[in-house]
Tab-separated table of C-alpha atoms in Angstrom:
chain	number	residue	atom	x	y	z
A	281	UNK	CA	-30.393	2.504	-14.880
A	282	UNK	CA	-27.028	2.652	-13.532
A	283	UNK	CA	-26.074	2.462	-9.666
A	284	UNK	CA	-24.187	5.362	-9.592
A	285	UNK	CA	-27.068	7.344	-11.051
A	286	UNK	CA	-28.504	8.543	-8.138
A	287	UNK	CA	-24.934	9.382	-6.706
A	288	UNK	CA	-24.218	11.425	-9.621
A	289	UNK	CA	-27.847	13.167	-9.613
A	290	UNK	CA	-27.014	14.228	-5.837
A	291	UNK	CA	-23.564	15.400	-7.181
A	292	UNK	CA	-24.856	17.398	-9.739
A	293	UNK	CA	-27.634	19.027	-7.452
A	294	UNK	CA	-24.949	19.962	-4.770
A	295	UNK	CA	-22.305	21.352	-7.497
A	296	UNK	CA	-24.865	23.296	-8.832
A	297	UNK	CA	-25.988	24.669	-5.255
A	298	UNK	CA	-22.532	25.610	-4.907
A	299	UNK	CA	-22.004	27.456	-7.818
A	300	UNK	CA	-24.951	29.075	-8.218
A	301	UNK	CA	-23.641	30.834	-4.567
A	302	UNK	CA	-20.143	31.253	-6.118
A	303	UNK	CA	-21.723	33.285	-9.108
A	304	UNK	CA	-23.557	35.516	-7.036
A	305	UNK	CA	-20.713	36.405	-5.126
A	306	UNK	CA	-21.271	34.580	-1.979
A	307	UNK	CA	-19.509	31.722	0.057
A	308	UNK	CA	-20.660	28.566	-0.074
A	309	UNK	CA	-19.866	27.770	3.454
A	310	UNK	CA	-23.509	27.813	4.280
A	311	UNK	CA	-23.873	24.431	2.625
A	312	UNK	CA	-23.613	21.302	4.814
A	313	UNK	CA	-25.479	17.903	5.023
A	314	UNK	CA	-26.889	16.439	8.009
A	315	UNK	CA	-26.759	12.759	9.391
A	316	UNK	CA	-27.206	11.402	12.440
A	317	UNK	CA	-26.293	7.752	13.774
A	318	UNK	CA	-29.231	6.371	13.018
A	319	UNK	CA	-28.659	6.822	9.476
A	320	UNK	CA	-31.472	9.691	9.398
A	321	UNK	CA	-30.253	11.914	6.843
A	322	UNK	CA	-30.765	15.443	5.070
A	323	UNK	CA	-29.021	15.559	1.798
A	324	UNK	CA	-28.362	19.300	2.066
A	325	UNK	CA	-28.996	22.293	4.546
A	326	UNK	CA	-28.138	25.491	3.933
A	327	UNK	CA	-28.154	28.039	6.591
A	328	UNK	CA	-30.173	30.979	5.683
A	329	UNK	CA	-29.869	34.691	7.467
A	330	UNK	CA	-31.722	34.462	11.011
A	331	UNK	CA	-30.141	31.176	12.106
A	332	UNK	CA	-33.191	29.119	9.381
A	333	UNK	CA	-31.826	26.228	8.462
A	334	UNK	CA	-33.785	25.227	4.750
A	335	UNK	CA	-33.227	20.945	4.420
A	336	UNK	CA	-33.305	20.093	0.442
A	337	UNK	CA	-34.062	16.462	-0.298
A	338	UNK	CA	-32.890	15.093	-3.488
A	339	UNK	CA	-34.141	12.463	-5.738
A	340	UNK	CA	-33.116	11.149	-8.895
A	341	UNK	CA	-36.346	9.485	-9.830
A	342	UNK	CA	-38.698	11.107	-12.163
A	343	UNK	CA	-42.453	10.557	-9.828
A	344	UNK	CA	-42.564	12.357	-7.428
A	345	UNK	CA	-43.737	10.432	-3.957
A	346	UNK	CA	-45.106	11.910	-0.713
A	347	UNK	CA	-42.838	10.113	0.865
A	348	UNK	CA	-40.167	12.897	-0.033
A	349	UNK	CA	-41.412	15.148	2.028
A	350	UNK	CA	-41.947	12.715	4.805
A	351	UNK	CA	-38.302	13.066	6.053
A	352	UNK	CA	-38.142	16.539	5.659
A	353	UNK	CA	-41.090	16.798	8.239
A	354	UNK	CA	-39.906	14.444	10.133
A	355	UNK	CA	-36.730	16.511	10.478
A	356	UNK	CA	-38.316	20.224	10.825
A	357	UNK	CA	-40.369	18.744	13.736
A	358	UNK	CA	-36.839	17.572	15.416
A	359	UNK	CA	-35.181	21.160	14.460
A	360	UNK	CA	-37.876	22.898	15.783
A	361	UNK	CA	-37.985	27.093	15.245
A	362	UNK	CA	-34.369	26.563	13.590
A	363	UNK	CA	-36.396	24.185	10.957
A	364	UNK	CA	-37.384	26.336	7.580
A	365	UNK	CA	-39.176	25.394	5.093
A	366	UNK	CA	-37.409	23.361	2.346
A	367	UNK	CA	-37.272	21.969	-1.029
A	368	UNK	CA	-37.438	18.307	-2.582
A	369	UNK	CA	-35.370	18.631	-5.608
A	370	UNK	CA	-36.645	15.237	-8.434
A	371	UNK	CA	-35.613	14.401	-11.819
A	372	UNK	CA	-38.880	15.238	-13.242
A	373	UNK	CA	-39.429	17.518	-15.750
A	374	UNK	CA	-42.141	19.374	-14.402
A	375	UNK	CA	-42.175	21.382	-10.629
A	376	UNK	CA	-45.464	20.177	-8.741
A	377	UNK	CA	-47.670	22.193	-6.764
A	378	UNK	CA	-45.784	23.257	-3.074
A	379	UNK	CA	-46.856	22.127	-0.282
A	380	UNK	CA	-45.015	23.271	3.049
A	381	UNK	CA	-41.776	22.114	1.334
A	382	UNK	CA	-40.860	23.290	-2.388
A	383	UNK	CA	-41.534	20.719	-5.266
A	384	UNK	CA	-38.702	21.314	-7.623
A	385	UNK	CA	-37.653	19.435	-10.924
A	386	UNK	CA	-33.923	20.070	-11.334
A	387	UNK	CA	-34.829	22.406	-14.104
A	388	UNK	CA	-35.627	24.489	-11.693
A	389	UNK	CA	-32.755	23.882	-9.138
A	390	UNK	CA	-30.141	24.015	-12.095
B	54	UNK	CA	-14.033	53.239	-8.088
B	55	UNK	CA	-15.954	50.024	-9.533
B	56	UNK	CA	-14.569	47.411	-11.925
B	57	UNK	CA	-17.497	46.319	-14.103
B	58	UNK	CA	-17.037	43.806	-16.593
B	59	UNK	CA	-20.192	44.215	-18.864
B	60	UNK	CA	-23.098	41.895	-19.040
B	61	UNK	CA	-22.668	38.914	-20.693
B	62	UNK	CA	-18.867	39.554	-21.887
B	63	UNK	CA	-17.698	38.865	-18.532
B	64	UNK	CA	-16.499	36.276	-16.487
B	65	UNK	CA	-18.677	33.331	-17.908
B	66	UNK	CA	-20.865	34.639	-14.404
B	67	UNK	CA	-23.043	37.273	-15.612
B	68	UNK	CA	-21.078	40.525	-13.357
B	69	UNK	CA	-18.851	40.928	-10.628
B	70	UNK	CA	-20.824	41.241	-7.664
B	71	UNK	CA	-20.564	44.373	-5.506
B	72	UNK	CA	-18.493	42.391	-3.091
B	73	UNK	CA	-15.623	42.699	-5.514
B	74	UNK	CA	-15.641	46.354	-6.312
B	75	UNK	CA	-12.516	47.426	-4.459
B	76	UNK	CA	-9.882	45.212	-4.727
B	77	UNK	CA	-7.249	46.392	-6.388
B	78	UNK	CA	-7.077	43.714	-8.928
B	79	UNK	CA	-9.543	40.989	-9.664
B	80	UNK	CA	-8.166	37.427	-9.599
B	81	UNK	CA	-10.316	34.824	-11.701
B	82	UNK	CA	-9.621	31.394	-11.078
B	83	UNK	CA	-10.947	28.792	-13.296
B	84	UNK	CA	-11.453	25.700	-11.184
B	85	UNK	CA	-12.738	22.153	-11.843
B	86	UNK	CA	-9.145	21.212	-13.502
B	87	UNK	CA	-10.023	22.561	-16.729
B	88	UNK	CA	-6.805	23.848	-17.652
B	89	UNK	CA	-6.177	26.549	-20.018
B	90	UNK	CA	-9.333	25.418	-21.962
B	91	UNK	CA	-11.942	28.117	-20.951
B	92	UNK	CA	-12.629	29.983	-23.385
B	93	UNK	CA	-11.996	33.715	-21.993
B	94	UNK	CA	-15.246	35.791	-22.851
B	95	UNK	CA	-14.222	38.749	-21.643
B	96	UNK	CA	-15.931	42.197	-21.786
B	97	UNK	CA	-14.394	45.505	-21.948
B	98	UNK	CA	-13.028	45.570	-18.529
B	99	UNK	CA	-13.928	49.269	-17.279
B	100	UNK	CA	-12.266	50.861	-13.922
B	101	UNK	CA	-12.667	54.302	-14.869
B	102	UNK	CA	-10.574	53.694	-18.180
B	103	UNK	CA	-9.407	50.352	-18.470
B	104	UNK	CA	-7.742	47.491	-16.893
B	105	UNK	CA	-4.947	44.793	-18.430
B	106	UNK	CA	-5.883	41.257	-18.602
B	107	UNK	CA	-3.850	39.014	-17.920
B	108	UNK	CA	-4.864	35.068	-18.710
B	109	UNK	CA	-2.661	32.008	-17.035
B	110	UNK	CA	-1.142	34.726	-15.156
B	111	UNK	CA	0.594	31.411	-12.833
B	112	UNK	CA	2.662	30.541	-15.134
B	113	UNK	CA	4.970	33.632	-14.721
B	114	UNK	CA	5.098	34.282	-10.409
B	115	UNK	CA	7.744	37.223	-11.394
B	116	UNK	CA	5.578	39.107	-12.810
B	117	UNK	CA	3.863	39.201	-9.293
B	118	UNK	CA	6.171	41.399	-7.636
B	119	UNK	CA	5.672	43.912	-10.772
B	120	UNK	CA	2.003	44.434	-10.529
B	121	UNK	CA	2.223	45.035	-6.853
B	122	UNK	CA	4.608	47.489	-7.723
B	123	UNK	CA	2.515	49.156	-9.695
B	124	UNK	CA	-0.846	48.742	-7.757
B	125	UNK	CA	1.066	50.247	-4.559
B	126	UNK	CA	2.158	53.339	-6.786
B	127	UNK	CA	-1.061	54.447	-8.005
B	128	UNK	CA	-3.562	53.176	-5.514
B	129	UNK	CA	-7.103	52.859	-8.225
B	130	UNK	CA	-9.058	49.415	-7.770
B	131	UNK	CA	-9.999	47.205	-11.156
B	132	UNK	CA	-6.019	47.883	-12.718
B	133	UNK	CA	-5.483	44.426	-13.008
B	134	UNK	CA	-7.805	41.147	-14.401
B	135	UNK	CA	-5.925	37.954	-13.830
B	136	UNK	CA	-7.026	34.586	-14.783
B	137	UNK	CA	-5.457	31.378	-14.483
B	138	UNK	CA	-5.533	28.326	-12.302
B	139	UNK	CA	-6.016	27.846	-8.795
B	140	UNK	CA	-2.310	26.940	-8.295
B	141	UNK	CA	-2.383	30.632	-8.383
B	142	UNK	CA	-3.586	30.794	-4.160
B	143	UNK	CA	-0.817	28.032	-3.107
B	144	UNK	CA	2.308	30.087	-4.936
B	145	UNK	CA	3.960	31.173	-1.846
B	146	UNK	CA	5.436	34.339	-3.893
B	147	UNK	CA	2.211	35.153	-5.815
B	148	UNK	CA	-0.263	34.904	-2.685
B	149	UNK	CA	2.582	37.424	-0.688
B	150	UNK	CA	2.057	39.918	-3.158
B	151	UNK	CA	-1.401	39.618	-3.986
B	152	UNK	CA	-2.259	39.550	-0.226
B	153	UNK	CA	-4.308	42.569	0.814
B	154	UNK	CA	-4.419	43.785	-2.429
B	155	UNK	CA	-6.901	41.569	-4.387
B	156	UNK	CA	-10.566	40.143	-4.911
B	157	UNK	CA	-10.664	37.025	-5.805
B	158	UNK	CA	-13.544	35.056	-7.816
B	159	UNK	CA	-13.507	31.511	-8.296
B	160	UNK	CA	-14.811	30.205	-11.658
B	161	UNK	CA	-16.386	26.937	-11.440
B	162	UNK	CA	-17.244	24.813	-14.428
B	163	UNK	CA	-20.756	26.128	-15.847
B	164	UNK	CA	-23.446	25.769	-14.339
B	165	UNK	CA	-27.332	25.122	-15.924
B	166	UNK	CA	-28.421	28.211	-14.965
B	167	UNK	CA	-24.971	30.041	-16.592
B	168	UNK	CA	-25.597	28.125	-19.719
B	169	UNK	CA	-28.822	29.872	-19.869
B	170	UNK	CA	-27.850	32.657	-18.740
B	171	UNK	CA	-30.286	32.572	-15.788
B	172	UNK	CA	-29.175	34.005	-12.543
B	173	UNK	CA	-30.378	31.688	-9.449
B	174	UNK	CA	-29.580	31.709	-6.195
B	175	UNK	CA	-30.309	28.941	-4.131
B	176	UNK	CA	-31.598	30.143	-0.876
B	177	UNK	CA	-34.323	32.375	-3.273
B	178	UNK	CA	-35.068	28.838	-4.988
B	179	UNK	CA	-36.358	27.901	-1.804
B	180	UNK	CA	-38.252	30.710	-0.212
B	181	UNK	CA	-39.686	32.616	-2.941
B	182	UNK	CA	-43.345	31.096	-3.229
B	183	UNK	CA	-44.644	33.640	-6.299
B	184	UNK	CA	-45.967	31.232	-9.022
B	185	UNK	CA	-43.040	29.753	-11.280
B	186	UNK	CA	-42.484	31.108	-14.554
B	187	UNK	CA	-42.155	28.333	-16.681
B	188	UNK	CA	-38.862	25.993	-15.853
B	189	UNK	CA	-37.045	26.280	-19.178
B	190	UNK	CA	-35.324	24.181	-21.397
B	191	UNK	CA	-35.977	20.965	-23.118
B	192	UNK	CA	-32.713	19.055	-22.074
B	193	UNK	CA	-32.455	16.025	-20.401
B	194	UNK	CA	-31.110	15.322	-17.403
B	195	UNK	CA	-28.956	12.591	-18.582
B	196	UNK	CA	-27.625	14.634	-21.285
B	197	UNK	CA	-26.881	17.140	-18.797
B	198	UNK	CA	-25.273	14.822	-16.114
B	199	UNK	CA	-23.519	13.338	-19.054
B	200	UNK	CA	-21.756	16.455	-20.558
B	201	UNK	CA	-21.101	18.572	-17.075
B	202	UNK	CA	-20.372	22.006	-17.441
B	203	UNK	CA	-16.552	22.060	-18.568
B	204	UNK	CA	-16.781	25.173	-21.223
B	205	UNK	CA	-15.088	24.444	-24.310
B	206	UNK	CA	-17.731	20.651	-24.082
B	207	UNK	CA	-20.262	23.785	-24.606
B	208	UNK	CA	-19.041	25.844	-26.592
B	209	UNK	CA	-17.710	23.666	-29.034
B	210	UNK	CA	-20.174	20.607	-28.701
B	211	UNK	CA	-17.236	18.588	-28.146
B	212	UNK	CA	-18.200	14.982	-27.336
B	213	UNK	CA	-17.390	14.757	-23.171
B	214	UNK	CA	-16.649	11.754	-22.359
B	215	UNK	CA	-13.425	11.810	-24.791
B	216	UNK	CA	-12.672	15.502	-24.471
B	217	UNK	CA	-12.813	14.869	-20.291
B	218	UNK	CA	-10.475	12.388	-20.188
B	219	UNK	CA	-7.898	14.020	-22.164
B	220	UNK	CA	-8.870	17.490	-20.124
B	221	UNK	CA	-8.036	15.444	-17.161
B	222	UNK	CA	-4.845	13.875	-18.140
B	223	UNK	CA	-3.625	17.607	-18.981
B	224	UNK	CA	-4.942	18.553	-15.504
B	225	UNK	CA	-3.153	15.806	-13.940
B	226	UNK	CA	0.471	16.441	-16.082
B	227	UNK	CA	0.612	20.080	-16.035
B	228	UNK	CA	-0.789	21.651	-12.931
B	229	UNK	CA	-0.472	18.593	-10.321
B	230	UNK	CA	2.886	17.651	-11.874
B	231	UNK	CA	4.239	20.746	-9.678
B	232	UNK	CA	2.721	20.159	-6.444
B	233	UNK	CA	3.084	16.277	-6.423
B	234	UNK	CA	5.974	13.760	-7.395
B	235	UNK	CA	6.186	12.790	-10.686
B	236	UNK	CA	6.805	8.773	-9.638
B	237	UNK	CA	3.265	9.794	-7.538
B	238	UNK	CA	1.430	11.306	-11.100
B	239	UNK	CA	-0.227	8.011	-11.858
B	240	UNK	CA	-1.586	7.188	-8.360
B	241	UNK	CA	-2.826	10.713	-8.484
B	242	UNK	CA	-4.838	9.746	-11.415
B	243	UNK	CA	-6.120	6.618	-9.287
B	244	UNK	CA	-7.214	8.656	-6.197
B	245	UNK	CA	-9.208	10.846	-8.727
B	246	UNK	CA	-10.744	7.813	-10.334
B	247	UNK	CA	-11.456	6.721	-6.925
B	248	UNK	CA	-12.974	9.809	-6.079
B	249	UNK	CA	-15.400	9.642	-8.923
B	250	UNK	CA	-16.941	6.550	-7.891
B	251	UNK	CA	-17.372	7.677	-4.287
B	252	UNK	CA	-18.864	11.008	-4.845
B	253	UNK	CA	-22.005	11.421	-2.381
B	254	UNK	CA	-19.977	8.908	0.270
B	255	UNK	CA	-19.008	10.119	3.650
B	256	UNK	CA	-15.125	10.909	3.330
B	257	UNK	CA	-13.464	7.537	4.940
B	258	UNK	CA	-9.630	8.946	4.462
B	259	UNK	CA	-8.284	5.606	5.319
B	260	UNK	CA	-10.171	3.444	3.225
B	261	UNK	CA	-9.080	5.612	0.162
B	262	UNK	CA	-5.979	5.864	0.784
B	263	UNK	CA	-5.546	1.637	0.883
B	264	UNK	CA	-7.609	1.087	-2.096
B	265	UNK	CA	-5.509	4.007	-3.806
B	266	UNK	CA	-2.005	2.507	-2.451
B	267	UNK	CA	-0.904	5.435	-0.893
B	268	UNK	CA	-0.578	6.505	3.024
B	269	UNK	CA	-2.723	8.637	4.962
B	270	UNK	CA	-0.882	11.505	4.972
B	271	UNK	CA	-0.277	11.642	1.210
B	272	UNK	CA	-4.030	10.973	0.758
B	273	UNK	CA	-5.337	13.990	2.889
B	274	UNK	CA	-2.751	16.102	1.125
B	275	UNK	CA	-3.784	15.140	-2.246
B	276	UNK	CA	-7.119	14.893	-1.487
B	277	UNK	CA	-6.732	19.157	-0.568
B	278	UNK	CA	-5.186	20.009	-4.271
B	279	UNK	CA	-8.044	18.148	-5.567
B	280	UNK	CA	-10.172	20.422	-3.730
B	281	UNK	CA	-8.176	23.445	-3.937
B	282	UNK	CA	-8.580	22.831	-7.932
B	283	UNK	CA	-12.411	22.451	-7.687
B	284	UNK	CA	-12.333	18.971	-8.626
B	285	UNK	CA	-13.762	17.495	-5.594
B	286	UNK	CA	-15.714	19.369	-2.747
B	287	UNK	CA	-16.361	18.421	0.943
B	288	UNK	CA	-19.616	18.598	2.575
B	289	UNK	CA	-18.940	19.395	5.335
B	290	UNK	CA	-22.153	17.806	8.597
B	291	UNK	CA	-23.918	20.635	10.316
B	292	UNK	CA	-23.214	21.054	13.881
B	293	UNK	CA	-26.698	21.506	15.249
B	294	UNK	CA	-27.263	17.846	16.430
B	295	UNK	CA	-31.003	18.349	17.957
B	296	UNK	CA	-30.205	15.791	20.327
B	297	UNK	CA	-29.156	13.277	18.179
B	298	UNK	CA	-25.696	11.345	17.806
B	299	UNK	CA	-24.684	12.800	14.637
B	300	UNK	CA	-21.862	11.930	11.894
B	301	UNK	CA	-18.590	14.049	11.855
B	302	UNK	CA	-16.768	13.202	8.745
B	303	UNK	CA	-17.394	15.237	5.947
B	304	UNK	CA	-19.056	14.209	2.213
B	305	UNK	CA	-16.913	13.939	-0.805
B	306	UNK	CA	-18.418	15.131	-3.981
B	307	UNK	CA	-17.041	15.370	-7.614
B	308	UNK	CA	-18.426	18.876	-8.361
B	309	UNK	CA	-18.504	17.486	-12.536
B	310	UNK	CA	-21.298	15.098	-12.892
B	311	UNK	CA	-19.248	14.494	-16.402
B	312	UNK	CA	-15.877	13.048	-15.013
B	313	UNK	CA	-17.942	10.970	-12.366
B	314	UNK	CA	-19.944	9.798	-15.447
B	315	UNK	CA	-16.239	8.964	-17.628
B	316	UNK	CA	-15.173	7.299	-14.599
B	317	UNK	CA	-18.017	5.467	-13.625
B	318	UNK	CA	-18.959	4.609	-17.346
B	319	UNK	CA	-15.658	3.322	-18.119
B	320	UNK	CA	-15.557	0.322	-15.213
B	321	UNK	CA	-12.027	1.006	-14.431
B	322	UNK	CA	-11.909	3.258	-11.889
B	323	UNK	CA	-8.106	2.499	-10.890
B	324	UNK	CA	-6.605	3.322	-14.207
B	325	UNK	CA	-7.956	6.649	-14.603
B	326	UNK	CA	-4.663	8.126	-16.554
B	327	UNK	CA	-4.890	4.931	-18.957
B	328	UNK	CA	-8.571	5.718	-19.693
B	329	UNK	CA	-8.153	7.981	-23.137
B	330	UNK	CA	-9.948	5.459	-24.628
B	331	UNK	CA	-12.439	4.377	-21.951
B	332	UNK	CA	-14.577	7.645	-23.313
B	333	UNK	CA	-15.622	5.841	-26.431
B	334	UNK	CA	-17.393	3.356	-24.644
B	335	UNK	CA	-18.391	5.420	-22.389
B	336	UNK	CA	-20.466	7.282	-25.306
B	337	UNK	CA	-22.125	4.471	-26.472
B	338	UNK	CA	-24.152	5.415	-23.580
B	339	UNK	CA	-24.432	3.344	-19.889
B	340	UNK	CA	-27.437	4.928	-19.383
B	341	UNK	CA	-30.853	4.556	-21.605
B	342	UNK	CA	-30.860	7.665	-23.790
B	343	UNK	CA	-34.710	8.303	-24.024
């Protein structure tokens, strides 16, 4: 596999994100990432109505691990009430079963 | 008064949402640097009659000052369809007289869900927990990253990789030509290569701008018609820092997975206006095709 895969994956998953907003009409200004210093990172937030912010994890790998949805908790337990649930977006072909946090393939993202 | 655009026929989107009923006239802008090459589905534009459609509407600003002529005179939303590139919003004279008087919709490349003519939106994605119908569609994703979502690679089942790089080169010589210095056309090229390969990276203005050979200044600048054209986005960090030290600069991404795939395939990110040629390597295929 190539290095930039996963780059381009994330890409693809963001440009997607946005236009499926710009279709509908809406402004994708409620799309942001979040990082702090420590390098802990969510790959995209977007702010829903109510203040929720929903953290999406993406992955370009094709097995899913549980350790996707480790950062998201680890995040939603920092956020606190502001903290929705989210979505870990793979490259597998098939969603899983949800747990707190959506389990999407990008077929279903895309 | 509504302007529909019927199902399907429309703006490669599906329908105008009801957020763009009432502007007088309905400004489509095909972004992602894909020149003239959408292919224009459009419907029977109805606003109670009809309206005019006009496509690469930019390339004649007098006409401007006509239409807002005539919009002021009869005062009925939906007269007007224009389409055309995004150069369209930084025309001084066009923006004056479209001010006030306009919806605007921004036409990215395709997306997935447009090619399947799927409607998605992504907060819904997220929150609606009713059982999936089945996720549809038996391409791959490196097929898909591959291709992107320029139209006429769909519609025509061009090869991308080639067709990109010529789509790109057009970009760069006929709408940037305008807004940037012709000596400064080939380093644009560059800084769009170099984009490419740093799409997901937080935005480090300076350290483009050196490994592009251009200053600062010239770098944020371009780096704005790149996103003004919907070739590049910025991510921008959310605020809410939960106590934490958080980063401020903002993520560059290359909104077509395609062009960062040309670029990336091709190994010579700095000569991106040289790489016509790069795309036949590039479909030999860097990644596995399974």
């Amino acid at each position: 596999m190539h290095a930039a895969r996963g780059a381009i994956c994330e890409s693809w998953v963001v440009a997607e994100t946005v236009k499926n907003f710009m279709n509908r009409g809406l402004r994708p200004d409620v799309c942001f990432f979040w990082r702090d210093s420590a390098g802990h990172e969510i790959d995209l937030l977007i702010e829903a109505g109510g203040g929720r912010l929903l953290p999406v994890e993406i992955k370009s790998g094709q097995t899913f691990s549980s350790d996707f949805v480790k950062n998201l908790n680890w995040w939603r337990d920092l956020a606190g009430p502001a903290g929705g649930k989210g979505a870990v977006v793979d490259g597998g072909d098939k969603s899983m079963p949800d747990k707190d946090d959506r389990l999407l393939s990008w077929r279903g993202w895309g | 008064m509504q302007l529909t655009l019927e199902q399907g026929a429309s703006l490669g989107v599906g329908d105008v949402p009801p957020d763009h009923a009432d502007g007088s006239y309905l400004l489509a802008v095909a972004g992602g640097g894909s020149g003239g090459s959408r292919p224009w589905r459009w419907g029977t534009a109805r606003a109670g009659g009809w309206a005019r459609i006009l496509d690469e509407a930019q390339h004649v600003p007098d006409l401007f000052s006509y239409i807002q002529g005539i919009v002021d005179e009869r005062d009925q939303p939906g007269q007007f369809v224009l389409a055309g590139s995004p150069n369209f919003l930084i025309h001084r004279q066009i923006s004056q007289s479209l001010a006030g008087r306009c919806d605007i919709l921004h036409l990215l490349p395709f997306s997935r869900a447009e090619l399947k003519r799927r409607k998605l939106h992504p907060v819904e994605a997220i929150t609606d927990r009713r059982p999936r119908s089945r996720e549809n569609g038996e391409d791959r994703l490196n097929d898909v990253l591959f291709a992107g979502g320029h139209p006429r690679i769909h519609d025509k089942k061009l090869e991308p990789q080639r067709w990109l790089a010529n789509c790109y080169q057009t970009y760069i010589e006929r709408d940037v030509r305008e807004l940037v210095n012709v000596g400064d056309v080939e380093a644009f090229g560059r800084l769009m290569g170099l984009c490419a390969g740093r799409t997901g990276q937080l935005l480090n203005l300076s350290a483009l701008a050196n490994d592009c050979g251009i200053t600062h200044t010239t770098a944020r600048r371009w780096l704005s018609v790149l996103e003004t054209s919907f070739v590049v986005m910025l991510l921008r960090p959310h605020h809410r820092n939960f106590n934490k030290r958080l980063v401020k600069s903002p993520k560059l991404y290359c909104l077509d997975t395609g062009r960062c795939a040309t670029c990336c395939a091709s190994g010579r990110l700095k000569t991106w206006t040289c790489t016509r040629h790069a795309g036949r390597s590039a479909s030999r295929g860097w990644w596995p095709r399974r």
